[in-house]
């Protein structure tokens, strides 16, 4: 067996590769599993989005006041504005993302193997390339869903228009801007989510391997497989580290992208103008609006997602 194969085999106690998965079971069970995670964490996205688009005169300028305002006007349902649209598009986008992620990761590991890099470095590069590639592919589905859901999240808030559901948003956007209106901010979405995904997966892959080494589970050691609790704790820690790193790096781009996507036809600005408005209102810290909720969202979502994802892979692994 070649070096690459032996490395993959030695890590099989803690990671399940794409060729070892029952794909049908993986997609079906995964759709339900990730829907549950989305239900739990969606309100954080609503709060983050509202904070990012708030004008200087908006009363609700922190997360708690946004939550109170939503519950006061719409009840708990207010925290799930645009959820139906998101969940409809999330399933195909997730399938595209996970397929691209796993297949690219395998190919990337094979390509960098001849360079004889350390395991954490190899993991960072392969996972980073896979995360970025998967994000680019999934944006074709995700961006229109993002545009529609964010308009629903902020409707009636800080002067933004009101809509009668996702189809009404889509109809009005297409009427005013054509199909390209549904892809407003596509370039910034790719610039935001692709690096974010690359940083997240690179951080997760490398930190997980570093943690295993700190725990004395090197790749050359032949020892008993780690317990379920040990696996979960290491994967959760890796998810937290990855979410924290990615949120700090990409929040400014996310703030600009969100503002561009929720603007009406009559309020159209360029990315440069949005940056100037943010700096004028709040200084450079304006680019980090919603950092708290985004930090929490990416850490909580990342940890929940990766635990669900790793559990899904164990659940759907083929019997040897």
Short mmCIF file of N, CA and C in Angstrom, two decimals, residues 168-317:
data_model
loop_
_atom_site.label_atom_id
_atom_site.label_comp_id
_atom_site.label_asym_id
_atom_site.label_seq_id
_atom_site.Cartn_x
_atom_site.Cartn_y
_atom_site.Cartn_z
N UNK A 168 -43.59 36.06 -3.38
CA UNK A 168 -43.81 37.49 -3.64
C UNK A 168 -42.48 38.22 -3.78
N UNK A 169 -41.52 37.87 -2.93
CA UNK A 169 -40.18 38.47 -3.04
C UNK A 169 -39.57 38.14 -4.40
N UNK A 170 -39.59 36.87 -4.77
CA UNK A 170 -38.99 36.44 -6.04
C UNK A 170 -39.65 37.15 -7.22
N UNK A 171 -40.97 37.23 -7.19
CA UNK A 171 -41.70 37.88 -8.29
C UNK A 171 -41.31 39.35 -8.42
N UNK A 172 -41.24 40.05 -7.30
CA UNK A 172 -40.92 41.49 -7.35
C UNK A 172 -39.46 41.74 -7.73
N UNK A 173 -38.57 40.89 -7.27
CA UNK A 173 -37.16 41.04 -7.62
C UNK A 173 -36.97 40.81 -9.12
N UNK A 174 -37.59 39.75 -9.66
CA UNK A 174 -37.46 39.45 -11.09
C UNK A 174 -38.11 40.54 -11.93
N UNK A 175 -39.23 41.09 -11.45
CA UNK A 175 -39.92 42.16 -12.18
C UNK A 175 -39.05 43.41 -12.29
N UNK A 176 -38.34 43.74 -11.21
CA UNK A 176 -37.55 44.97 -11.20
C UNK A 176 -36.14 44.79 -11.79
N UNK A 177 -35.53 43.63 -11.57
CA UNK A 177 -34.13 43.43 -11.97
C UNK A 177 -33.88 42.24 -12.86
N UNK A 178 -34.92 41.46 -13.15
CA UNK A 178 -34.72 40.24 -13.92
C UNK A 178 -34.12 39.15 -13.05
N UNK A 179 -33.78 38.02 -13.69
CA UNK A 179 -33.22 36.89 -12.95
C UNK A 179 -31.94 37.28 -12.21
N UNK A 180 -31.18 38.19 -12.80
CA UNK A 180 -29.92 38.59 -12.15
C UNK A 180 -30.15 39.23 -10.79
N UNK A 181 -31.37 39.74 -10.57
CA UNK A 181 -31.69 40.31 -9.26
C UNK A 181 -31.62 39.28 -8.15
N UNK A 182 -31.92 38.02 -8.51
CA UNK A 182 -31.84 36.94 -7.52
C UNK A 182 -30.40 36.57 -7.22
N UNK A 183 -29.48 37.05 -8.05
CA UNK A 183 -28.06 36.78 -7.84
C UNK A 183 -27.31 38.04 -7.42
N UNK A 184 -28.05 39.01 -6.89
CA UNK A 184 -27.40 40.22 -6.40
C UNK A 184 -26.46 39.85 -5.25
N UNK A 185 -25.26 40.34 -5.34
CA UNK A 185 -24.27 40.00 -4.31
C UNK A 185 -23.62 38.65 -4.53
N UNK A 186 -23.82 38.05 -5.74
CA UNK A 186 -23.24 36.73 -5.99
C UNK A 186 -21.72 36.75 -5.86
N UNK A 187 -21.11 37.78 -6.47
CA UNK A 187 -19.65 37.88 -6.38
C UNK A 187 -19.18 37.99 -4.94
N UNK A 188 -19.86 38.84 -4.16
CA UNK A 188 -19.49 38.98 -2.75
C UNK A 188 -19.81 37.73 -1.95
N UNK A 189 -20.88 37.03 -2.36
CA UNK A 189 -21.20 35.76 -1.67
C UNK A 189 -20.08 34.76 -1.87
N UNK A 190 -19.61 34.66 -3.11
CA UNK A 190 -18.48 33.76 -3.39
C UNK A 190 -17.25 34.22 -2.61
N UNK A 191 -17.01 35.55 -2.61
CA UNK A 191 -15.86 36.09 -1.89
C UNK A 191 -15.99 35.92 -0.37
N UNK A 192 -17.25 35.88 0.12
CA UNK A 192 -17.48 35.73 1.57
C UNK A 192 -17.49 34.27 1.98
N UNK A 193 -18.37 33.48 1.33
CA UNK A 193 -18.57 32.12 1.77
C UNK A 193 -17.46 31.16 1.36
N UNK A 194 -16.85 31.41 0.20
CA UNK A 194 -15.78 30.50 -0.22
C UNK A 194 -14.55 30.60 0.70
N UNK A 195 -14.03 31.83 0.97
CA UNK A 195 -12.94 31.91 1.94
C UNK A 195 -13.37 31.46 3.33
N UNK A 196 -14.62 31.80 3.70
CA UNK A 196 -15.12 31.39 5.01
C UNK A 196 -15.15 29.88 5.13
N UNK A 197 -15.65 29.24 4.07
CA UNK A 197 -15.70 27.78 4.05
C UNK A 197 -14.30 27.18 4.05
N UNK A 198 -13.40 27.82 3.28
CA UNK A 198 -12.02 27.33 3.23
C UNK A 198 -11.36 27.45 4.61
N UNK A 199 -11.53 28.63 5.25
CA UNK A 199 -10.95 28.84 6.58
C UNK A 199 -11.56 27.89 7.59
N UNK A 200 -12.89 27.71 7.51
CA UNK A 200 -13.57 26.84 8.47
C UNK A 200 -13.06 25.40 8.37
N UNK A 201 -13.08 24.86 7.16
CA UNK A 201 -12.70 23.46 7.00
C UNK A 201 -11.21 23.24 7.20
N UNK A 202 -10.39 24.23 6.80
CA UNK A 202 -8.95 24.13 7.05
C UNK A 202 -8.68 24.14 8.55
N UNK A 203 -9.34 25.04 9.27
CA UNK A 203 -9.16 25.13 10.73
C UNK A 203 -9.64 23.85 11.41
N UNK A 204 -10.77 23.35 10.95
CA UNK A 204 -11.33 22.13 11.55
C UNK A 204 -10.41 20.93 11.31
N UNK A 205 -9.99 20.75 10.06
CA UNK A 205 -9.16 19.60 9.74
C UNK A 205 -7.83 19.60 10.47
N UNK A 206 -7.17 20.77 10.50
CA UNK A 206 -5.85 20.84 11.15
C UNK A 206 -5.96 20.80 12.67
N UNK A 207 -6.95 21.52 13.24
CA UNK A 207 -7.08 21.54 14.70
C UNK A 207 -7.46 20.16 15.24
N UNK A 208 -8.28 19.44 14.49
CA UNK A 208 -8.67 18.10 14.93
C UNK A 208 -7.46 17.18 15.01
N UNK A 209 -6.60 17.25 14.02
CA UNK A 209 -5.41 16.40 14.02
C UNK A 209 -4.42 16.82 15.11
N UNK A 210 -4.30 18.14 15.32
CA UNK A 210 -3.43 18.61 16.40
C UNK A 210 -3.94 18.14 17.77
N UNK A 211 -5.24 18.17 17.94
CA UNK A 211 -5.83 17.73 19.22
C UNK A 211 -5.58 16.24 19.44
N UNK A 212 -5.74 15.44 18.37
CA UNK A 212 -5.48 14.00 18.51
C UNK A 212 -4.03 13.75 18.88
N UNK A 213 -3.12 14.53 18.30
CA UNK A 213 -1.71 14.37 18.64
C UNK A 213 -1.44 14.75 20.09
N UNK A 214 -2.08 15.84 20.53
CA UNK A 214 -1.92 16.27 21.94
C UNK A 214 -2.44 15.20 22.90
N UNK A 215 -3.44 14.45 22.43
CA UNK A 215 -4.00 13.38 23.25
C UNK A 215 -3.20 12.08 23.15
N UNK A 216 -2.10 12.15 22.37
CA UNK A 216 -1.22 10.99 22.27
C UNK A 216 -1.65 9.97 21.25
N UNK A 217 -2.54 10.39 20.33
CA UNK A 217 -3.00 9.46 19.30
C UNK A 217 -2.36 9.84 17.97
N UNK A 218 -1.07 9.58 17.84
CA UNK A 218 -0.35 9.86 16.61
C UNK A 218 -0.73 8.89 15.52
N UNK A 219 -0.36 9.19 14.29
CA UNK A 219 -0.76 8.37 13.15
C UNK A 219 -0.01 7.05 13.03
N UNK A 220 1.14 7.01 13.67
CA UNK A 220 1.91 5.78 13.54
C UNK A 220 1.58 4.78 14.64
N UNK A 221 0.75 5.20 15.59
CA UNK A 221 0.44 4.32 16.71
C UNK A 221 -0.70 3.39 16.37
N UNK A 222 -0.55 2.13 16.70
CA UNK A 222 -1.64 1.18 16.52
C UNK A 222 -2.25 0.92 17.89
N UNK A 223 -3.39 1.49 18.12
CA UNK A 223 -4.03 1.38 19.42
C UNK A 223 -5.53 1.30 19.24
N UNK A 224 -6.23 1.10 20.35
CA UNK A 224 -7.68 0.95 20.29
C UNK A 224 -8.33 2.22 19.75
N UNK A 225 -9.45 2.02 19.06
CA UNK A 225 -10.18 3.18 18.53
C UNK A 225 -10.67 4.05 19.68
N UNK A 226 -10.73 5.38 19.49
CA UNK A 226 -11.21 6.27 20.56
C UNK A 226 -12.67 6.01 20.88
N UNK A 227 -13.06 6.33 22.09
CA UNK A 227 -14.45 6.15 22.50
C UNK A 227 -15.35 7.16 21.80
N UNK A 228 -16.65 6.90 21.82
CA UNK A 228 -17.62 7.82 21.20
C UNK A 228 -17.53 9.20 21.85
N UNK A 229 -17.40 9.25 23.17
CA UNK A 229 -17.30 10.53 23.88
C UNK A 229 -16.04 11.30 23.47
N UNK A 230 -14.94 10.57 23.35
CA UNK A 230 -13.68 11.20 22.95
C UNK A 230 -13.79 11.79 21.54
N UNK A 231 -14.40 11.04 20.64
CA UNK A 231 -14.62 11.53 19.28
C UNK A 231 -15.44 12.81 19.27
N UNK A 232 -16.55 12.79 20.01
CA UNK A 232 -17.45 13.94 20.04
C UNK A 232 -16.77 15.18 20.61
N UNK A 233 -16.02 15.01 21.69
CA UNK A 233 -15.35 16.14 22.32
C UNK A 233 -14.29 16.76 21.41
N UNK A 234 -13.51 15.91 20.74
CA UNK A 234 -12.48 16.43 19.83
C UNK A 234 -13.12 17.13 18.63
N UNK A 235 -14.16 16.53 18.06
CA UNK A 235 -14.83 17.13 16.91
C UNK A 235 -15.54 18.43 17.29
N UNK A 236 -16.14 18.48 18.47
CA UNK A 236 -16.81 19.70 18.93
C UNK A 236 -15.79 20.82 19.14
N UNK A 237 -14.67 20.48 19.75
CA UNK A 237 -13.62 21.49 19.96
C UNK A 237 -13.10 22.03 18.63
N UNK A 238 -12.90 21.13 17.67
CA UNK A 238 -12.47 21.55 16.34
C UNK A 238 -13.49 22.46 15.68
N UNK A 239 -14.78 22.16 15.88
CA UNK A 239 -15.84 22.99 15.31
C UNK A 239 -15.87 24.38 15.90
N UNK A 240 -15.66 24.49 17.21
CA UNK A 240 -15.64 25.79 17.88
C UNK A 240 -14.46 26.64 17.38
N UNK A 241 -13.30 26.02 17.31
CA UNK A 241 -12.10 26.72 16.82
C UNK A 241 -12.32 27.21 15.39
N UNK A 242 -12.87 26.34 14.56
CA UNK A 242 -13.09 26.68 13.15
C UNK A 242 -14.10 27.82 13.01
N UNK A 243 -15.20 27.76 13.76
CA UNK A 243 -16.22 28.80 13.69
C UNK A 243 -15.71 30.14 14.15
N UNK A 244 -14.96 30.14 15.24
CA UNK A 244 -14.40 31.39 15.77
C UNK A 244 -13.43 32.02 14.76
N UNK A 245 -12.59 31.21 14.17
CA UNK A 245 -11.60 31.71 13.21
C UNK A 245 -12.29 32.29 11.97
N UNK A 246 -13.24 31.54 11.41
CA UNK A 246 -13.89 31.96 10.18
C UNK A 246 -14.74 33.22 10.38
N UNK A 247 -15.43 33.33 11.51
CA UNK A 247 -16.28 34.50 11.74
C UNK A 247 -15.47 35.78 11.85
N UNK A 248 -14.34 35.72 12.51
CA UNK A 248 -13.49 36.91 12.66
C UNK A 248 -12.90 37.35 11.32
N UNK A 249 -12.58 36.39 10.47
CA UNK A 249 -11.94 36.72 9.19
C UNK A 249 -12.93 37.29 8.18
N UNK A 250 -14.18 36.79 8.17
CA UNK A 250 -15.08 37.09 7.06
C UNK A 250 -16.27 37.98 7.39
N UNK A 251 -16.44 38.44 8.63
CA UNK A 251 -17.60 39.26 8.98
C UNK A 251 -17.72 40.54 8.14
N UNK A 252 -16.64 41.31 7.88
CA UNK A 252 -16.81 42.53 7.06
C UNK A 252 -17.43 42.26 5.69
N UNK A 253 -16.96 41.22 4.99
CA UNK A 253 -17.53 40.90 3.68
C UNK A 253 -18.98 40.47 3.81
N UNK A 254 -19.31 39.74 4.87
CA UNK A 254 -20.68 39.29 5.08
C UNK A 254 -21.61 40.47 5.32
N UNK A 255 -21.15 41.47 6.06
CA UNK A 255 -21.95 42.66 6.33
C UNK A 255 -22.25 43.41 5.04
N UNK A 256 -21.23 43.61 4.20
CA UNK A 256 -21.40 44.31 2.92
C UNK A 256 -22.35 43.54 2.02
N UNK A 257 -22.14 42.22 1.92
CA UNK A 257 -22.99 41.36 1.08
C UNK A 257 -24.45 41.43 1.50
N UNK A 258 -24.70 41.36 2.80
CA UNK A 258 -26.07 41.38 3.31
C UNK A 258 -26.75 42.69 2.96
N UNK A 259 -26.04 43.80 3.14
CA UNK A 259 -26.62 45.11 2.81
C UNK A 259 -26.97 45.21 1.32
N UNK A 260 -26.10 44.72 0.47
CA UNK A 260 -26.36 44.75 -0.97
C UNK A 260 -27.59 43.93 -1.33
N UNK A 261 -27.75 42.78 -0.67
CA UNK A 261 -28.82 41.86 -1.04
C UNK A 261 -30.20 42.32 -0.59
N UNK A 262 -30.28 43.10 0.49
CA UNK A 262 -31.59 43.50 0.99
C UNK A 262 -32.04 44.86 0.46
N UNK A 263 -31.18 45.56 -0.28
CA UNK A 263 -31.54 46.87 -0.81
C UNK A 263 -32.63 46.75 -1.86
N UNK A 264 -33.54 47.72 -1.85
CA UNK A 264 -34.57 47.78 -2.87
C UNK A 264 -34.01 48.31 -4.17
N UNK A 265 -34.83 48.25 -5.24
CA UNK A 265 -34.37 48.69 -6.57
C UNK A 265 -33.97 50.16 -6.56
N UNK A 266 -34.73 50.97 -5.78
CA UNK A 266 -34.46 52.41 -5.75
C UNK A 266 -33.29 52.79 -4.85
N UNK A 267 -32.76 51.82 -4.08
CA UNK A 267 -31.69 52.12 -3.13
C UNK A 267 -30.35 51.52 -3.56
N UNK A 268 -30.22 51.16 -4.81
CA UNK A 268 -29.06 50.40 -5.24
C UNK A 268 -27.75 51.16 -5.01
N UNK A 269 -26.81 50.48 -4.36
CA UNK A 269 -25.49 51.04 -4.11
C UNK A 269 -24.44 50.03 -4.55
N UNK A 270 -23.25 50.50 -4.80
CA UNK A 270 -22.14 49.61 -5.08
C UNK A 270 -21.53 49.15 -3.74
N UNK A 271 -20.67 48.14 -3.82
CA UNK A 271 -20.02 47.66 -2.59
C UNK A 271 -19.20 48.77 -1.95
N UNK A 272 -18.54 49.58 -2.78
CA UNK A 272 -17.72 50.68 -2.24
C UNK A 272 -18.59 51.69 -1.49
N UNK A 273 -19.77 51.99 -2.04
CA UNK A 273 -20.67 52.95 -1.39
C UNK A 273 -21.19 52.40 -0.07
N UNK A 274 -21.46 51.10 -0.04
CA UNK A 274 -21.92 50.47 1.20
C UNK A 274 -20.85 50.58 2.28
N UNK A 275 -19.59 50.34 1.90
CA UNK A 275 -18.48 50.46 2.85
C UNK A 275 -18.40 51.88 3.39
N UNK A 276 -18.53 52.89 2.50
CA UNK A 276 -18.47 54.29 2.92
C UNK A 276 -19.59 54.62 3.90
N UNK A 277 -20.81 54.11 3.63
CA UNK A 277 -21.95 54.37 4.52
C UNK A 277 -21.73 53.73 5.90
N UNK A 278 -21.22 52.53 5.91
CA UNK A 278 -20.97 51.84 7.18
C UNK A 278 -19.93 52.59 8.01
N UNK A 279 -18.86 53.01 7.35
CA UNK A 279 -17.79 53.74 8.05
C UNK A 279 -18.29 55.10 8.51
N UNK A 280 -19.11 55.75 7.69
CA UNK A 280 -19.67 57.05 8.07
C UNK A 280 -20.53 56.94 9.32
N UNK A 281 -21.34 55.87 9.39
CA UNK A 281 -22.26 55.72 10.53
C UNK A 281 -21.55 55.27 11.80
N UNK A 282 -20.63 54.31 11.68
CA UNK A 282 -20.06 53.68 12.88
C UNK A 282 -18.55 53.58 12.89
N UNK A 283 -17.89 54.20 11.92
CA UNK A 283 -16.45 54.01 11.83
C UNK A 283 -16.14 52.61 11.31
N UNK A 284 -14.88 52.22 11.44
CA UNK A 284 -14.47 50.91 10.92
C UNK A 284 -15.18 49.76 11.61
N UNK A 285 -15.63 49.97 12.85
CA UNK A 285 -16.33 48.90 13.55
C UNK A 285 -17.68 48.58 12.90
N UNK A 286 -18.16 49.51 12.04
CA UNK A 286 -19.40 49.23 11.32
C UNK A 286 -19.30 48.01 10.43
N UNK A 287 -18.08 47.72 9.96
CA UNK A 287 -17.88 46.53 9.11
C UNK A 287 -18.03 45.25 9.91
N UNK A 288 -17.99 45.37 11.23
CA UNK A 288 -18.14 44.20 12.09
C UNK A 288 -19.49 44.15 12.78
N UNK A 289 -20.47 44.84 12.18
CA UNK A 289 -21.83 44.74 12.72
C UNK A 289 -22.29 43.30 12.70
N UNK A 290 -22.91 42.88 13.78
CA UNK A 290 -23.41 41.51 13.84
C UNK A 290 -22.33 40.49 14.11
N UNK A 291 -21.11 40.96 14.51
CA UNK A 291 -20.02 40.00 14.77
C UNK A 291 -20.39 39.04 15.90
N UNK A 292 -21.03 39.57 16.96
CA UNK A 292 -21.42 38.71 18.09
C UNK A 292 -22.32 37.57 17.65
N UNK A 293 -23.47 37.89 17.02
CA UNK A 293 -24.34 36.81 16.53
C UNK A 293 -23.67 35.93 15.48
N UNK A 294 -22.84 36.54 14.60
CA UNK A 294 -22.17 35.73 13.58
C UNK A 294 -21.14 34.81 14.22
N UNK A 295 -20.41 35.34 15.21
CA UNK A 295 -19.44 34.53 15.95
C UNK A 295 -20.15 33.35 16.62
N UNK A 296 -21.27 33.66 17.30
CA UNK A 296 -22.04 32.61 17.96
C UNK A 296 -22.63 31.65 16.94
N UNK A 297 -23.18 32.23 15.85
CA UNK A 297 -23.82 31.41 14.83
C UNK A 297 -22.84 30.44 14.19
N UNK A 298 -21.66 30.95 13.78
CA UNK A 298 -20.69 30.09 13.12
C UNK A 298 -20.09 29.07 14.07
N UNK A 299 -19.89 29.46 15.34
CA UNK A 299 -19.36 28.50 16.30
C UNK A 299 -20.41 27.46 16.66
N UNK A 300 -21.64 27.94 16.96
CA UNK A 300 -22.72 27.02 17.33
C UNK A 300 -23.14 26.16 16.14
N UNK A 301 -23.33 26.83 14.98
CA UNK A 301 -23.72 26.09 13.78
C UNK A 301 -22.60 25.13 13.37
N UNK A 302 -21.36 25.62 13.40
CA UNK A 302 -20.24 24.78 13.00
C UNK A 302 -20.10 23.57 13.88
N UNK A 303 -20.22 23.77 15.20
CA UNK A 303 -20.10 22.65 16.13
C UNK A 303 -21.26 21.67 15.96
N UNK A 304 -22.49 22.22 15.89
CA UNK A 304 -23.67 21.36 15.72
C UNK A 304 -23.61 20.63 14.39
N UNK A 305 -23.24 21.37 13.34
CA UNK A 305 -23.18 20.78 12.01
C UNK A 305 -22.14 19.68 11.93
N UNK A 306 -20.94 19.96 12.48
CA UNK A 306 -19.89 18.97 12.33
C UNK A 306 -20.17 17.72 13.17
N UNK A 307 -20.79 17.90 14.34
CA UNK A 307 -21.16 16.73 15.14
C UNK A 307 -22.23 15.91 14.42
N UNK A 308 -23.22 16.63 13.84
CA UNK A 308 -24.26 15.93 13.08
C UNK A 308 -23.66 15.25 11.86
N UNK A 309 -22.73 15.95 11.20
CA UNK A 309 -22.12 15.43 9.98
C UNK A 309 -21.26 14.21 10.27
N UNK A 310 -20.43 14.28 11.30
CA UNK A 310 -19.58 13.14 11.65
C UNK A 310 -20.43 11.96 12.13
N UNK A 311 -21.50 12.27 12.87
CA UNK A 311 -22.42 11.20 13.30
C UNK A 311 -23.09 10.56 12.09
N UNK A 312 -23.50 11.41 11.14
CA UNK A 312 -24.13 10.92 9.92
C UNK A 312 -23.19 9.99 9.16
N UNK A 313 -21.92 10.36 9.06
CA UNK A 313 -20.95 9.52 8.36
C UNK A 313 -20.76 8.18 9.06
N UNK A 314 -20.73 8.21 10.40
CA UNK A 314 -20.61 6.92 11.13
C UNK A 314 -21.87 6.08 10.92
N UNK A 315 -23.02 6.75 10.90
CA UNK A 315 -24.30 6.05 10.73
C UNK A 315 -24.41 5.43 9.34
N UNK A 316 -23.85 6.10 8.34
CA UNK A 316 -24.01 5.67 6.95
C UNK A 316 -22.79 4.93 6.40
N UNK A 317 -21.83 4.62 7.25
CA UNK A 317 -20.64 3.89 6.77
C UNK A 317 -21.02 2.47 6.39
#
